């Protein structure tokens, strides 16, 4: 009888600790998910702020390179015509 009570108490304690661990894991998972969401929001916010500038800078640089390239070609043509 006494042994059965001890076993029952031990089982109840195990269940309690197991439930506590599960609860801790759930809280940790929620925290992890919240941190991930915050990080994603931060990245999106930064991308919105810098992405437009980067995109514009990239297109401007490309346009500048094309313009410089065409200017060089035109100046070369003009120089050869003058010579020839």
XYZ file of N, CA and C in Angstrom:
252
model
N 0.827 -1.199 0.000
C 0.000 0.000 0.000
C 0.871 1.262 0.000
N 1.820 1.280 0.949
C 2.706 2.431 1.056
C 3.539 2.594 -0.221
N 4.013 1.468 -0.739
C 4.817 1.477 -1.962
C 4.018 2.059 -3.131
N 2.765 1.678 -3.237
C 1.896 2.167 -4.310
C 1.716 3.681 -4.208
N 1.558 4.176 -2.996
C 1.408 5.623 -2.797
C 2.675 6.373 -3.215
N 3.811 5.795 -2.853
C 5.094 6.413 -3.228
C 5.228 6.457 -4.749
N 4.883 5.325 -5.395
C 4.944 5.264 -6.865
C 4.027 6.304 -7.493
N 2.822 6.409 -6.931
C 1.836 7.350 -7.466
C 2.346 8.789 -7.327
N 2.927 9.087 -6.179
C 3.460 10.433 -5.941
C 4.594 10.732 -6.919
N 5.458 9.722 -7.109
C 6.578 9.892 -8.037
C 6.069 10.141 -9.460
N 5.051 9.355 -9.851
C 4.464 9.500 -11.182
C 3.860 10.900 -11.360
N 3.169 11.361 -10.328
C 2.545 12.689 -10.387
C 3.613 13.776 -10.517
N 4.708 13.596 -9.765
C 5.792 14.582 -9.824
C 6.420 14.599 -11.213
N 6.616 13.396 -11.782
C 7.175 13.300 -13.138
C 6.277 14.004 -14.145
N 4.968 13.752 -14.022
C 4.021 14.390 -14.942
C 4.081 15.909 -14.810
N 4.196 16.378 -13.579
C 4.245 17.823 -13.333
C 5.485 18.441 -13.972
N 6.632 17.773 -13.772
C 7.865 18.320 -14.350
C 7.814 18.261 -15.872
N 7.229 17.173 -16.397
C 7.101 17.040 -17.851
C 6.236 18.174 -18.404
N 5.126 18.430 -17.723
C 4.231 19.511 -18.150
C 4.952 20.859 -18.082
N 5.753 21.034 -17.034
C 6.505 22.287 -16.889
C 7.508 22.446 -18.027
N 8.175 21.353 -18.368
C 9.149 21.404 -19.463
C 8.468 21.709 -20.788
N 7.320 21.082 -21.015
C 6.573 21.337 -22.251
C 6.179 22.807 -22.317
N 5.706 23.337 -21.186
C 5.314 24.750 -21.140
C 6.515 25.651 -21.430
N 7.662 25.316 -20.847
C 8.884 26.098 -21.095
C 9.247 26.078 -22.574
N 9.165 24.891 -23.174
C 9.481 24.764 -24.596
C 8.542 25.612 -25.440
N 7.252 25.592 -25.068
C 6.280 26.374 -25.832
C 6.591 27.865 -25.735
N 6.921 28.309 -24.530
C 7.255 29.725 -24.328
C 8.512 30.081 -25.116
N 9.507 29.195 -25.067
C 10.752 29.438 -25.801
C 10.480 29.503 -27.295
N 9.619 28.607 -27.770
C 9.281 28.581 -29.195
C 8.584 29.870 -29.595
N 7.667 30.325 -28.735
C 6.975 31.585 -29.018
C 7.971 32.734 -29.058
N 8.901 32.724 -28.098
C 9.919 33.769 -28.066
C 10.787 33.738 -29.310
N 11.138 32.517 -29.732
C 11.960 32.351 -30.930
C 11.222 32.890 -32.156
N 9.929 32.538 -32.226
C 9.118 32.982 -33.358
C 8.993 34.507 -33.355
N 8.815 35.066 -32.164
C 8.692 36.522 -32.048
C 9.988 37.204 -32.476
N 11.125 36.636 -32.032
C 12.418 37.220 -32.418
C 12.616 37.147 -33.924
N 12.244 35.994 -34.513
C 12.387 35.832 -35.956
C 11.519 36.852 -36.694
N 10.293 37.026 -36.206
C 9.377 37.982 -36.835
C 9.929 39.401 -36.734
N 10.484 39.726 -35.572
C 11.057 41.065 -35.395
C 12.237 41.273 -36.339
N 13.075 40.239 -36.463
C 14.232 40.346 -37.354
C 13.781 40.534 -38.801
N 12.749 39.753 -39.198
C 12.244 39.879 -40.563
C 11.676 41.268 -40.817
N 10.938 41.790 -39.814
C 10.380 43.138 -39.969
C 11.494 44.164 -40.111
N 12.552 43.982 -39.316
C 13.684 44.913 -39.366
C 14.340 44.869 -40.745
N 14.540 43.653 -41.257
C 15.173 43.496 -42.568
C 14.314 44.144 -43.648
N 12.995 43.897 -43.563
C 12.092 44.492 -44.552
C 12.126 46.010 -44.479
N 12.154 46.532 -43.238
C 12.179 47.986 -43.063
C 13.460 48.567 -43.664
N 14.584 47.920 -43.382
C 15.856 48.393 -43.926
C 15.871 48.283 -45.445
N 15.300 47.192 -45.945
C 15.263 46.996 -47.399
C 14.423 48.081 -48.059
N 13.319 48.431 -47.385
C 12.477 49.501 -47.938
C 13.250 50.808 -47.982
N 14.034 51.042 -46.920
C 14.742 52.313 -46.831
C 15.931 52.361 -47.788
N 16.736 51.300 -47.800
C 17.965 51.330 -48.590
C 17.775 50.732 -49.980
N 16.820 49.812 -50.102
C 16.631 49.118 -51.378
C 16.329 50.074 -52.507
N 15.447 51.043 -52.228
C 15.084 52.002 -53.264
C 16.315 52.810 -53.669
N 17.089 53.222 -52.674
C 18.298 54.001 -52.949
C 19.282 53.156 -53.741
N 19.446 51.895 -53.307
C 20.383 51.015 -54.005
C 19.942 50.786 -55.439
N 18.638 50.541 -55.596
C 18.143 50.297 -56.949
C 18.373 51.519 -57.825
N 18.045 52.694 -57.262
C 18.229 53.927 -58.027
C 19.703 54.140 -58.342
N 20.547 53.894 -57.347
C 21.982 54.075 -57.550
C 22.475 53.124 -58.635
N 21.983 51.895 -58.610
C 22.397 50.915 -59.612
C 21.989 51.331 -61.011
N 20.747 51.777 -61.146
C 20.282 52.181 -62.482
C 21.011 53.437 -62.924
N 21.259 54.346 -61.972
C 21.976 55.573 -62.322
C 23.393 55.243 -62.773
N 24.023 54.316 -62.071
C 25.389 53.925 -62.434
C 25.400 53.271 -63.814
N 24.406 52.418 -64.049
C 24.326 51.753 -65.354
C 24.089 52.782 -66.455
N 23.180 53.710 -66.197
C 22.895 54.753 -67.189
C 24.135 55.607 -67.420
N 24.838 55.896 -66.325
C 26.064 56.685 -66.439
C 27.113 55.954 -67.255
N 27.230 54.663 -67.038
C 28.209 53.867 -67.786
C 27.856 53.842 -69.268
N 26.577 53.681 -69.555
C 26.131 53.667 -70.957
C 26.406 55.021 -71.592
N 26.069 56.082 -70.848
C 26.288 57.432 -71.371
C 27.778 57.674 -71.600
N 28.596 57.243 -70.654
C 30.040 57.418 -70.794
C 30.549 56.614 -71.986
N 30.023 55.401 -72.124
C 30.428 54.554 -73.248
C 30.048 55.177 -74.579
N 28.833 55.676 -74.685
C 28.397 56.294 -75.946
C 29.181 57.573 -76.195
N 29.460 58.337 -75.126
C 30.237 59.563 -75.281
C 31.632 59.231 -75.805
N 32.225 58.176 -75.278
C 33.561 57.778 -75.724
C 33.526 57.357 -77.189
N 32.499 56.612 -77.566
C 32.374 56.160 -78.957
C 32.193 57.354 -79.880
N 31.326 58.283 -79.476
C 31.070 59.474 -80.300
C 32.340 60.293 -80.438
N 33.043 60.509 -79.332
C 34.273 61.308 -79.394
C 35.318 60.612 -80.270
N 35.352 59.292 -80.211
C 36.287 58.531 -81.054
C 35.927 58.698 -82.530
N 34.646 58.617 -82.837
C 34.200 58.804 -84.219
C 34.545 60.200 -84.718
N 34.301 61.188 -83.887
C 34.599 62.578 -84.259
C 36.097 62.736 -84.496
N 36.898 62.149 -83.626
C 38.351 62.258 -83.756
C 38.827 61.589 -85.043
N 38.284 60.428 -85.398
C 38.712 59.736 -86.617
C 38.259 60.499 -87.854
N 37.104 61.113 -87.799
C 36.625 61.891 -88.951
C 37.529 63.094 -89.191
N 37.932 63.724 -88.095
C 38.799 64.899 -88.231
C 40.143 64.503 -88.837
N 40.635 63.346 -88.382
C 41.927 62.880 -88.874
C 41.837 62.491 -90.345
N 40.750 61.763 -90.660
C 40.647 61.148 -91.973
C 40.219 62.095 -93.014
